[in-house]
GROMACS .gro file of C-alpha atoms in nm:
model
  118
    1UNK     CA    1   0.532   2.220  -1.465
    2UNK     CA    2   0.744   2.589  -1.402
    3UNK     CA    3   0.416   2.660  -1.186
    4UNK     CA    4   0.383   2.403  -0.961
    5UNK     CA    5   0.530   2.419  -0.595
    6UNK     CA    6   0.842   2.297  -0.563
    7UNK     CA    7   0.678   1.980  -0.301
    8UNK     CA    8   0.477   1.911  -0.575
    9UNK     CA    9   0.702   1.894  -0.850
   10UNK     CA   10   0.998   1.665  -0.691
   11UNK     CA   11   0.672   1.379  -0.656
   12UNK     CA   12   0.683   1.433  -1.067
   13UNK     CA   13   1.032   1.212  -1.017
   14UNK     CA   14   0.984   0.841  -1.040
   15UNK     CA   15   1.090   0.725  -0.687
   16UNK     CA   16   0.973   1.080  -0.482
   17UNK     CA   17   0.646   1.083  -0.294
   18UNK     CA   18   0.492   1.340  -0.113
   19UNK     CA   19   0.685   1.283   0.221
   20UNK     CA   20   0.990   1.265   0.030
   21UNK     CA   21   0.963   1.605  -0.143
   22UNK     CA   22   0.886   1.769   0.177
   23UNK     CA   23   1.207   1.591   0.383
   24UNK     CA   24   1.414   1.718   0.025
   25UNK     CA   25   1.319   2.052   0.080
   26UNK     CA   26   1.339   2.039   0.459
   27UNK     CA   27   1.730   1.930   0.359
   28UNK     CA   28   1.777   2.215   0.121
   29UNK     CA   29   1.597   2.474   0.303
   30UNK     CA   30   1.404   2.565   0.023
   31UNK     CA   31   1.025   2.670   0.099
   32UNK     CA   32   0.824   2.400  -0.029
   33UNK     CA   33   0.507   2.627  -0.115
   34UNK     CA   34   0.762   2.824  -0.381
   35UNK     CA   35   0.679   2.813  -0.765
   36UNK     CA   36   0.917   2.621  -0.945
   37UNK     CA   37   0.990   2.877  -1.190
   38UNK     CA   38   1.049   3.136  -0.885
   39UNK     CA   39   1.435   2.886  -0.796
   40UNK     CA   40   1.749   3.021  -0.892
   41UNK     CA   41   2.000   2.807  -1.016
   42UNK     CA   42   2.181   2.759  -0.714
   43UNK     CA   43   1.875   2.629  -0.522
   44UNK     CA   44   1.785   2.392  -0.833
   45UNK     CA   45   2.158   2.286  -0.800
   46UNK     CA   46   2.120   2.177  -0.423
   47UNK     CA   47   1.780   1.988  -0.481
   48UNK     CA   48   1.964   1.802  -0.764
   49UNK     CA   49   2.270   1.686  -0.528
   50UNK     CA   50   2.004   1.601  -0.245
   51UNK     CA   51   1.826   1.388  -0.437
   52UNK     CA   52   2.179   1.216  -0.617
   53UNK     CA   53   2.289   1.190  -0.277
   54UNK     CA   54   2.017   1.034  -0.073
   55UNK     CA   55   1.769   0.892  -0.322
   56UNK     CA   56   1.761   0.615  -0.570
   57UNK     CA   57   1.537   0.751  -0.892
   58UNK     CA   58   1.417   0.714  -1.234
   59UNK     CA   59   1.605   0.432  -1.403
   60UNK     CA   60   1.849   0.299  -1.135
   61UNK     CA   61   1.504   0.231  -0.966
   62UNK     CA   62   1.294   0.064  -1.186
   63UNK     CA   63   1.643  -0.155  -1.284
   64UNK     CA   64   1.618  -0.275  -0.885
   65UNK     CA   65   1.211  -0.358  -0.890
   66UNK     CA   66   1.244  -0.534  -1.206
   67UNK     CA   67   1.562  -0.746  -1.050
   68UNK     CA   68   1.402  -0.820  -0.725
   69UNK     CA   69   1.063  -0.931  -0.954
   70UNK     CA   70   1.329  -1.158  -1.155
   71UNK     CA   71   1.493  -1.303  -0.854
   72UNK     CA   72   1.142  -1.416  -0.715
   73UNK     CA   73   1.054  -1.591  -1.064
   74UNK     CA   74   1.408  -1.716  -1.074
   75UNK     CA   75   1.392  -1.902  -0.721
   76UNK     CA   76   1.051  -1.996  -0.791
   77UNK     CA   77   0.851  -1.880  -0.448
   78UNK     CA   78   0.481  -1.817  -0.474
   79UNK     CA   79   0.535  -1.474  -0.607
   80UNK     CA   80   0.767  -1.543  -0.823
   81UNK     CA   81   0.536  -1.826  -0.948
   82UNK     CA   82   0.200  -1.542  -0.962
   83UNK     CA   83   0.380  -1.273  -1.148
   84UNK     CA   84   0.488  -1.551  -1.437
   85UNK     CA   85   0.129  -1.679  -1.465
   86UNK     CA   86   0.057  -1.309  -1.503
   87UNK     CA   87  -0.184  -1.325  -1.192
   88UNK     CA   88  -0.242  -1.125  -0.869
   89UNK     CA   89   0.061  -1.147  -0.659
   90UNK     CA   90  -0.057  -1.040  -0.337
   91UNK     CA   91  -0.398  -1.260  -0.263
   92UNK     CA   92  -0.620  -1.110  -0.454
   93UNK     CA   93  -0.930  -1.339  -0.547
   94UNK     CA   94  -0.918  -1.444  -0.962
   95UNK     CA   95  -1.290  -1.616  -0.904
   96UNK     CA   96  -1.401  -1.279  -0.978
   97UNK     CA   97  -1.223  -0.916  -1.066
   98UNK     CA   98  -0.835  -0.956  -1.161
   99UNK     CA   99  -0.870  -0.827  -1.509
  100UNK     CA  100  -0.576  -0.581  -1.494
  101UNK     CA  101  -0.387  -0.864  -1.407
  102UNK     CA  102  -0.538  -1.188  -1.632
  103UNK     CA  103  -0.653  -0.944  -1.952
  104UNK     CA  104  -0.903  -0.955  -2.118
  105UNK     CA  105  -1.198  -1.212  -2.076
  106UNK     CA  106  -1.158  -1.524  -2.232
  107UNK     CA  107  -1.492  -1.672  -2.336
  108UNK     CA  108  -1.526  -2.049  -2.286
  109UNK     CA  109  -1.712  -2.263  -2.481
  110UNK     CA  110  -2.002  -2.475  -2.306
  111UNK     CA  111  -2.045  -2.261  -1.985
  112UNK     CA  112  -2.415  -2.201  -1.985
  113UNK     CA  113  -2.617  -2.358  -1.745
  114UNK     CA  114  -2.812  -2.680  -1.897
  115UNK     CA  115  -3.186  -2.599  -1.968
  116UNK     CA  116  -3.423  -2.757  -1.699
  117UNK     CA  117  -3.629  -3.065  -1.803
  118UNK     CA  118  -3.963  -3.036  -1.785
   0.00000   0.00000   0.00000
C-alpha cells in the first residue's frame, strides 16, 4: 500500500470513499496524487487528526450500522422484519435472484410439473 496515492489509500479506511479522501486532503493540503511512502511524519500526523476529527471510521462505524439494523428488528418495521427473515431489505424480487440474501437453493420435494395425459 506505501505506493499508492495518498486519495487512494485513505478509501482503504472503512468509512472513506473517494470524495472523502479528496475533501481530507483538500483539509490537509496534502497533494492527493503523492505516493504514500513519499509523506513525512508530520503530514501523516495531520491526515490522522482530520480524519479523528471529522470522520466516524473503522469500528465506531460498523458499531452504529449494526445498532441502527438492531433498532429496526427491535421495533419491528418492514426492514427490520426483512433483515430477520434474512431477505432483501430494499424491494428486491425473491421470485427469482436473491441468493446472496436467502443462501443457497433449497430443493423442494414434488415441484415438477405433472406429466400430460395422453
Amino acid at each position: 500500500m506505501p505506493n499508492k496515492r495518498v486519495c487512494v489509500g485513505l478509501t482503504y479506511i472503512y468509512g472513506i470513499g473517494a470524495p472523502s479522501a479528496a475533501a481530507i486532503c483538500d483539509k490537509t493540503g496534502i497533494d492527493p496524487e503523492r505516493k504514500l511512502s513519499d509523506l513525512v511524519p508530520e503530514e501523516v500526523n495531520d491526515l490522522r487528526q482530520v480524519i479523528e476529527s471529522d470522520y466516524v471510521v473503522e469500528g465506531p462505524l460498523r458499531t452504529e450500522a449494526s445498532l441502527n439494523i438492531k433498532r429496526l428488528m427491535d421495533i419491528g418495521c418492514y426492514r427490520g422484519i426483512r433483515h430477520r427473515r434474512g431477505l432483501p431489505v430494499r424491494g428486491q424480487r425473491t421470485r427469482t435472484n436473491a441468493r446472496a440474501r436467502k443462501g443457497s437453493k433449497k430443493t423442494v420435494a414434488g415441484r415438477k410439473k405433472a406429466p400430460t395425459a395422453k
